[in-house]
PDB file of C-alpha atoms in Angstrom:
ATOM      1  CA  MET A   1     -23.745  -1.764  -3.435  1.00 93.00           C
ATOM      2  CA  PHE A   2     -20.873  -3.997  -2.444  1.00 97.00           C
ATOM      3  CA  LYS A   3     -18.051  -3.325  -0.020  1.00 97.00           C
ATOM      4  CA  ILE A   4     -15.316  -5.897  -0.510  1.00 98.00           C
ATOM      5  CA  LYS A   5     -12.061  -5.581   1.398  1.00 97.00           C
ATOM      6  CA  THR A   6      -8.898  -7.612   1.761  1.00 97.00           C
ATOM      7  CA  PHE A   7      -7.163  -8.099   5.096  1.00 96.00           C
ATOM      8  CA  LEU A   8      -3.813  -9.817   5.571  1.00 95.00           C
ATOM      9  CA  GLU A   9      -3.448 -12.007   8.624  1.00 92.00           C
ATOM     10  CA  LYS A  10      -0.734 -10.707  10.928  1.00 89.00           C
ATOM     11  CA  HIS A  11       2.423 -12.764  11.241  1.00 81.00           C
ATOM     12  CA  SER A  12       2.602 -15.187  14.155  1.00 70.00           C
ATOM     13  CA  TYR A  13       4.934 -12.968  16.190  1.00 56.00           C
ATOM     14  CA  GLU A  14       2.415 -10.113  15.921  1.00 59.00           C
ATOM     15  CA  ARG A  15      -0.489 -12.354  16.884  1.00 51.00           C
ATOM     16  CA  ALA A  16       1.285 -13.754  19.968  1.00 50.00           C
ATOM     17  CA  ASN A  17       0.304 -10.704  21.999  1.00 52.00           C
ATOM     18  CA  LEU A  18      -3.380 -10.936  21.062  1.00 49.00           C
ATOM     19  CA  SER A  19      -5.538 -12.726  23.593  1.00 45.00           C
ATOM     20  CA  SER A  20      -8.752 -12.852  21.606  1.00 45.00           C
ATOM     21  CA  ILE A  21     -10.472 -16.071  20.681  1.00 45.00           C
ATOM     22  CA  GLY A  22     -11.456 -16.308  17.016  1.00 57.00           C
ATOM     23  CA  ASN A  23     -10.738 -13.717  14.363  1.00 75.00           C
ATOM     24  CA  THR A  24     -11.098 -10.062  15.208  1.00 84.00           C
ATOM     25  CA  ARG A  25     -10.035  -6.873  13.453  1.00 84.00           C
ATOM     26  CA  GLU A  26      -6.827  -6.877  15.544  1.00 88.00           C
ATOM     27  CA  ASP A  27      -5.745 -10.110  13.822  1.00 89.00           C
ATOM     28  CA  TYR A  28      -5.454  -8.396  10.440  1.00 93.00           C
ATOM     29  CA  ILE A  29      -3.838  -5.580   8.505  1.00 94.00           C
ATOM     30  CA  GLY A  30      -6.045  -3.831   5.950  1.00 95.00           C
ATOM     31  CA  LEU A  31      -4.725  -2.875   2.524  1.00 95.00           C
ATOM     32  CA  GLU A  32      -5.183   0.817   3.390  1.00 93.00           C
ATOM     33  CA  GLU A  33      -2.816   0.595   6.383  1.00 92.00           C
ATOM     34  CA  SER A  34       0.288   1.425   4.324  1.00 86.00           C
ATOM     35  CA  SER A  35       2.649   2.004   7.264  1.00 85.00           C
ATOM     36  CA  LYS A  36       1.831  -1.432   8.698  1.00 90.00           C
ATOM     37  CA  LEU A  37       1.981  -3.084   5.275  1.00 90.00           C
ATOM     38  CA  LYS A  38       5.576  -1.974   4.752  1.00 87.00           C
ATOM     39  CA  ASP A  39       6.682  -3.811   7.912  1.00 86.00           C
ATOM     40  CA  TYR A  40       4.451  -6.772   7.030  1.00 88.00           C
ATOM     41  CA  PHE A  41       6.073  -7.242   3.626  1.00 87.00           C
ATOM     42  CA  ILE A  42       9.689  -6.880   4.811  1.00 83.00           C
ATOM     43  CA  TYR A  43       9.315  -9.482   7.607  1.00 82.00           C
ATOM     44  CA  ARG A  44      12.017 -12.100   7.090  1.00 71.00           C
ATOM     45  CA  ASP A  45       9.588 -15.060   6.972  1.00 75.00           C
ATOM     46  CA  PHE A  46       7.127 -13.371   4.596  1.00 82.00           C
ATOM     47  CA  THR A  47       6.599 -15.215   1.303  1.00 82.00           C
ATOM     48  CA  PRO A  48       4.517 -13.331  -1.282  1.00 81.00           C
ATOM     49  CA  GLU A  49       3.221 -16.498  -2.945  1.00 82.00           C
ATOM     50  CA  TYR A  50       1.589 -17.655   0.299  1.00 85.00           C
ATOM     51  CA  ILE A  51      -0.363 -14.871   1.950  1.00 91.00           C
ATOM     52  CA  GLN A  52      -2.947 -15.805   4.573  1.00 93.00           C
ATOM     53  CA  MET A  53      -5.831 -13.402   4.092  1.00 94.00           C
ATOM     54  CA  LEU A  54      -9.447 -12.637   4.701  1.00 96.00           C
ATOM     55  CA  VAL A  55     -11.755 -11.171   2.075  1.00 97.00           C
ATOM     56  CA  THR A  56     -14.806  -9.520   3.618  1.00 97.00           C
ATOM     57  CA  ILE A  57     -17.968  -9.041   1.586  1.00 98.00           C
ATOM     58  CA  GLN A  58     -20.863  -6.773   2.434  1.00 97.00           C
ATOM     59  CA  TYR A  59     -23.881  -6.217   0.204  1.00 97.00           C
ATOM     60  CA  LYS A  60     -25.963  -3.172   1.089  1.00 95.00           C
ATOM     61  CA  ASP A  61     -26.316  -3.533   4.873  1.00 90.00           C
ATOM     62  CA  LYS A  62     -25.881  -7.305   4.981  1.00 96.00           C
ATOM     63  CA  ILE A  63     -22.564  -8.920   5.882  1.00 96.00           C
ATOM     64  CA  VAL A  64     -21.936 -11.949   3.680  1.00 97.00           C
ATOM     65  CA  VAL A  65     -18.368 -12.569   4.945  1.00 96.00           C
ATOM     66  CA  GLY A  66     -17.381 -10.577   8.021  1.00 94.00           C
ATOM     67  CA  ILE A  67     -14.128  -9.905   9.824  1.00 92.00           C
ATOM     68  CA  ASP A  68     -14.807 -13.024  11.888  1.00 91.00           C
ATOM     69  CA  GLY A  69     -15.189 -15.047   8.676  1.00 90.00           C
ATOM     70  CA  LEU A  70     -13.089 -17.821   7.302  1.00 91.00           C
ATOM     71  CA  ASN A  71      -9.648 -16.810   6.081  1.00 93.00           C
ATOM     72  CA  GLY A  72      -7.465 -18.710   3.677  1.00 92.00           C
ATOM     73  CA  LEU A  73      -4.216 -18.913   1.805  1.00 91.00           C
ATOM     74  CA  ASP A  74      -3.938 -16.980  -1.483  1.00 92.00           C
ATOM     75  CA  LEU A  75      -7.665 -16.377  -1.743  1.00 96.00           C
ATOM     76  CA  TRP A  76      -7.474 -13.927  -4.636  1.00 96.00           C
ATOM     77  CA  GLU A  77      -5.465 -16.020  -7.032  1.00 93.00           C
ATOM     78  CA  GLN A  78      -6.295 -19.568  -6.020  1.00 92.00           C
ATOM     79  CA  THR A  79      -9.932 -19.144  -5.002  1.00 96.00           C
ATOM     80  CA  TYR A  80     -11.778 -16.093  -6.268  1.00 98.00           C
ATOM     81  CA  LEU A  81     -10.132 -15.680  -9.686  1.00 97.00           C
ATOM     82  CA  THR A  82     -10.382 -19.415 -10.309  1.00 97.00           C
ATOM     83  CA  ALA A  83     -14.078 -19.353  -9.374  1.00 98.00           C
ATOM     84  CA  ILE A  84     -14.772 -16.334 -11.578  1.00 98.00           C
ATOM     85  CA  LYS A  85     -13.114 -18.007 -14.581  1.00 98.00           C
ATOM     86  CA  GLN A  86     -15.153 -21.178 -14.047  1.00 98.00           C
ATOM     87  CA  TYR A  87     -18.324 -19.188 -13.545  1.00 98.00           C
ATOM     88  CA  LEU A  88     -17.872 -17.181 -16.730  1.00 98.00           C
ATOM     89  CA  GLU A  89     -17.416 -20.399 -18.707  1.00 97.00           C
ATOM     90  CA  ALA A  90     -20.297 -22.428 -17.252  1.00 96.00           C
ATOM     91  CA  ARG A  91     -22.378 -20.168 -14.956  1.00 96.00           C
ATOM     92  CA  ASN A  92     -21.285 -22.528 -12.214  1.00 97.00           C
ATOM     93  CA  ALA A  93     -18.080 -22.733 -10.181  1.00 98.00           C
ATOM     94  CA  GLU A  94     -16.642 -24.878  -7.446  1.00 98.00           C
ATOM     95  CA  THR A  95     -13.144 -24.450  -6.049  1.00 97.00           C
ATOM     96  CA  MET A  96     -11.193 -24.864  -2.836  1.00 96.00           C
ATOM     97  CA  TYR A  97     -11.322 -21.968  -0.399  1.00 95.00           C
ATOM     98  CA  GLY A  98      -7.639 -21.645   0.443  1.00 88.00           C
ATOM     99  CA  ILE A  99      -5.979 -24.927   1.389  1.00 87.00           C
ATOM    100  CA  ASP A 100      -8.469 -26.152   3.987  1.00 87.00           C
ATOM    101  CA  PRO A 101     -11.187 -28.717   3.184  1.00 93.00           C
ATOM    102  CA  VAL A 102     -13.608 -25.900   2.394  1.00 95.00           C
ATOM    103  CA  THR A 103     -15.295 -25.132  -0.928  1.00 97.00           C
ATOM    104  CA  LEU A 104     -16.501 -21.933  -2.572  1.00 97.00           C
ATOM    105  CA  LYS A 105     -19.449 -22.447  -4.915  1.00 98.00           C
ATOM    106  CA  LEU A 106     -21.073 -19.995  -7.292  1.00 98.00           C
ATOM    107  CA  GLN A 107     -24.272 -20.999  -9.093  1.00 98.00           C
ATOM    108  CA  SER A 108     -26.297 -18.931 -11.520  1.00 98.00           C
ATOM    109  CA  ILE A 109     -29.921 -18.186 -10.676  1.00 97.00           C
ATOM    110  CA  ASP A 110     -31.934 -17.011 -13.708  1.00 93.00           C
ATOM    111  CA  ASN A 111     -28.833 -15.361 -15.275  1.00 89.00           C
ATOM    112  CA  THR A 112     -29.434 -12.378 -12.982  1.00 95.00           C
ATOM    113  CA  PHE A 113     -28.362 -13.546  -9.536  1.00 97.00           C
ATOM    114  CA  LEU A 114     -25.859 -16.029  -8.228  1.00 97.00           C
ATOM    115  CA  HIS A 115     -25.824 -18.222  -5.163  1.00 98.00           C
ATOM    116  CA  PHE A 116     -22.564 -17.693  -3.240  1.00 98.00           C
ATOM    117  CA  ILE A 117     -21.680 -20.276  -0.612  1.00 98.00           C
ATOM    118  CA  VAL A 118     -18.565 -21.191   1.353  1.00 97.00           C
ATOM    119  CA  LYS A 119     -18.936 -24.504   3.158  1.00 96.00           C
ATOM    120  CA  SER A 120     -16.951 -27.286   4.743  1.00 94.00           C
ATOM    121  CA  ASP A 121     -16.270 -30.435   2.738  1.00 93.00           C
ATOM    122  CA  TRP A 122     -16.199 -32.611   5.857  1.00 91.00           C
ATOM    123  CA  GLU A 123     -18.984 -33.542   8.225  1.00 88.00           C
ATOM    124  CA  PRO A 124     -20.591 -31.619   9.661  1.00 87.00           C
ATOM    125  CA  LYS A 125     -20.850 -29.554   6.470  1.00 90.00           C
ATOM    126  CA  ASP A 126     -20.689 -26.149   8.135  1.00 93.00           C
ATOM    127  CA  VAL A 127     -21.743 -23.158   6.049  1.00 95.00           C
ATOM    128  CA  TYR A 128     -19.334 -20.274   6.641  1.00 95.00           C
ATOM    129  CA  ALA A 129     -20.929 -17.771   4.267  1.00 96.00           C
ATOM    130  CA  GLU A 130     -23.937 -17.719   1.986  1.00 97.00           C
ATOM    131  CA  GLY A 131     -25.965 -15.273  -0.029  1.00 97.00           C
ATOM    132  CA  VAL A 132     -27.959 -14.692  -3.188  1.00 97.00           C
ATOM    133  CA  LEU A 133     -26.282 -11.759  -4.911  1.00 98.00           C
ATOM    134  CA  PRO A 134     -26.722  -9.767  -8.125  1.00 98.00           C
ATOM    135  CA  GLU A 135     -24.443 -11.597 -10.544  1.00 97.00           C
ATOM    136  CA  LYS A 136     -22.783  -8.866 -12.595  1.00 97.00           C
ATOM    137  CA  GLU A 137     -22.468  -6.331  -9.779  1.00 98.00           C
ATOM    138  CA  PHE A 138     -20.911  -8.948  -7.480  1.00 98.00           C
ATOM    139  CA  LEU A 139     -18.382 -10.158 -10.054  1.00 98.00           C
ATOM    140  CA  GLU A 140     -17.424  -6.564 -10.916  1.00 98.00           C
ATOM    141  CA  ALA A 141     -16.926  -5.728  -7.226  1.00 98.00           C
ATOM    142  CA  LEU A 142     -14.834  -8.853  -6.639  1.00 98.00           C
ATOM    143  CA  LEU A 143     -12.601  -8.063  -9.589  1.00 98.00           C
ATOM    144  CA  MET A 144     -12.211  -4.445  -8.517  1.00 98.00           C
ATOM    145  CA  GLU A 145     -10.921  -5.567  -5.111  1.00 98.00           C
ATOM    146  CA  ALA A 146      -8.693  -8.237  -6.704  1.00 98.00           C
ATOM    147  CA  GLU A 147      -7.129  -5.541  -8.866  1.00 98.00           C
ATOM    148  CA  HIS A 148      -6.666  -3.347  -5.777  1.00 98.00           C
ATOM    149  CA  PHE A 149      -4.938  -6.222  -3.943  1.00 97.00           C
ATOM    150  CA  TRP A 150      -2.482  -6.841  -6.785  1.00 96.00           C
ATOM    151  CA  GLN A 151      -1.912  -3.091  -7.183  1.00 97.00           C
ATOM    152  CA  VAL A 152      -0.888  -2.855  -3.500  1.00 95.00           C
ATOM    153  CA  LEU A 153       1.569  -5.735  -3.966  1.00 93.00           C
ATOM    154  CA  LEU A 154       2.944  -4.010  -7.077  1.00 92.00           C
ATOM    155  CA  GLU A 155       3.338  -0.657  -5.306  1.00 92.00           C
ATOM    156  CA  HIS A 156       5.169  -2.295  -2.406  1.00 89.00           C
ATOM    157  CA  LYS A 157       7.400  -4.213  -4.850  1.00 89.00           C
ATOM    158  CA  VAL A 158       6.615  -7.380  -2.936  1.00 84.00           C
ATOM    159  CA  PHE A 159       7.767  -9.731  -5.699  1.00 83.00           C
ATOM    160  CA  GLU A 160      11.060  -7.923  -6.162  1.00 80.00           C
ATOM    161  CA  GLY A 161      12.356  -8.950  -2.734  1.00 67.00           C
ATOM    162  CA  GLU A 162      14.447 -11.890  -1.616  1.00 64.00           C
ATOM    163  CA  ASN A 163      11.576 -13.826  -0.039  1.00 57.00           C
ATOM    164  CA  LYS A 164       9.886 -14.890  -3.272  1.00 57.00           C
ATOM    165  CA  ARG A 165      10.440 -18.222  -4.981  1.00 63.00           C
ATOM    166  CA  GLU A 166      13.091 -18.127  -7.696  1.00 67.00           C
ATOM    167  CA  ASP A 167      10.652 -19.224 -10.409  1.00 67.00           C
ATOM    168  CA  THR A 168       8.177 -16.413  -9.687  1.00 75.00           C
ATOM    169  CA  PRO A 169       8.647 -13.408 -11.984  1.00 83.00           C
ATOM    170  CA  SER A 170       9.215 -10.033 -10.317  1.00 82.00           C
ATOM    171  CA  ASP A 171       6.389  -8.525 -12.393  1.00 88.00           C
ATOM    172  CA  TYR A 172       3.897 -11.117 -11.158  1.00 89.00           C
ATOM    173  CA  PRO A 173       1.452  -8.544  -9.711  1.00 91.00           C
ATOM    174  CA  ALA A 174       1.402  -6.721 -13.077  1.00 93.00           C
ATOM    175  CA  GLN A 175       0.651 -10.039 -14.803  1.00 95.00           C
ATOM    176  CA  MET A 176      -2.200 -10.694 -12.375  1.00 95.00           C
ATOM    177  CA  ILE A 177      -3.616  -7.199 -12.949  1.00 97.00           C
ATOM    178  CA  LYS A 178      -3.688  -7.939 -16.699  1.00 98.00           C
ATOM    179  CA  GLU A 179      -5.541 -11.174 -15.985  1.00 97.00           C
ATOM    180  CA  VAL A 180      -8.045  -9.335 -13.771  1.00 98.00           C
ATOM    181  CA  LYS A 181      -8.617  -6.739 -16.510  1.00 98.00           C
ATOM    182  CA  LYS A 182      -9.369  -9.529 -19.018  1.00 98.00           C
ATOM    183  CA  LEU A 183     -11.917 -10.988 -16.612  1.00 98.00           C
ATOM    184  CA  GLN A 184     -13.436  -7.529 -16.108  1.00 98.00           C
ATOM    185  CA  GLU A 185     -13.991  -7.272 -19.861  1.00 98.00           C
ATOM    186  CA  GLN A 186     -15.678 -10.684 -19.898  1.00 98.00           C
ATOM    187  CA  VAL A 187     -17.958  -9.699 -17.011  1.00 98.00           C
ATOM    188  CA  LYS A 188     -19.066  -6.600 -18.936  1.00 96.00           C
ATOM    189  CA  LEU A 189     -20.518  -8.946 -21.561  1.00 94.00           C
ATOM    190  CA  ILE A 190     -22.818 -10.705 -19.105  1.00 91.00           C
TER     191      ILE A 190
END
C-alpha cells in the first residue's frame, strides 16, 4: 500500500524564522492544512504556475521519498505526469526532476515492477531516492495524489487570481484533472 502526499514549500518570509538545516516538516504546508493553504495561495508573490513542492512516497513501511527528500518546482505537471506518459508509451521514462540538474527515471522490470530512481545528473551522481515498486499500484497511487493536488488548487480557485500568467486559463486545474483521469484509464489497461 502506498502513501503519497504533496507538501508545498513555505514562502521565503515564512521560512526566515525557521532555524533548521535541511528540509523538515516545518518547511512545508500539507494539502490537508486548509487554513494555512488559504494564506499560502493569497500571498502577493505566489504564482500558481511555479509551485515549489515535495512529493513524499511511502510503500508499506518503507520510505522511498521522505519529508527530508528532494523538492522541486512543479513536480506534478512537469515531472511525474510527464514520466507517467513516457512510461505508458515505452515502459521507460526519463525526465527532469523540477528545474535542478536531477533526473527521475522509471524502468519496467518484467512488466510487473518498475525501478524508480531520482538521481543527480552531475558528478558525483547522488541518488536521492530509489526503489523497486509494483508497477500498476504505484502508477495508480501517483495519479490519485496528482488528482488530489489539482483538486485542491481548483477548490481554492488558485488560477482565478491575479497572480497567474495571462496566458494560463482559469480552468487549468480542471484541465489537468481531465488529463490525470485519461492517464488513470490507461494505467487500468496495464
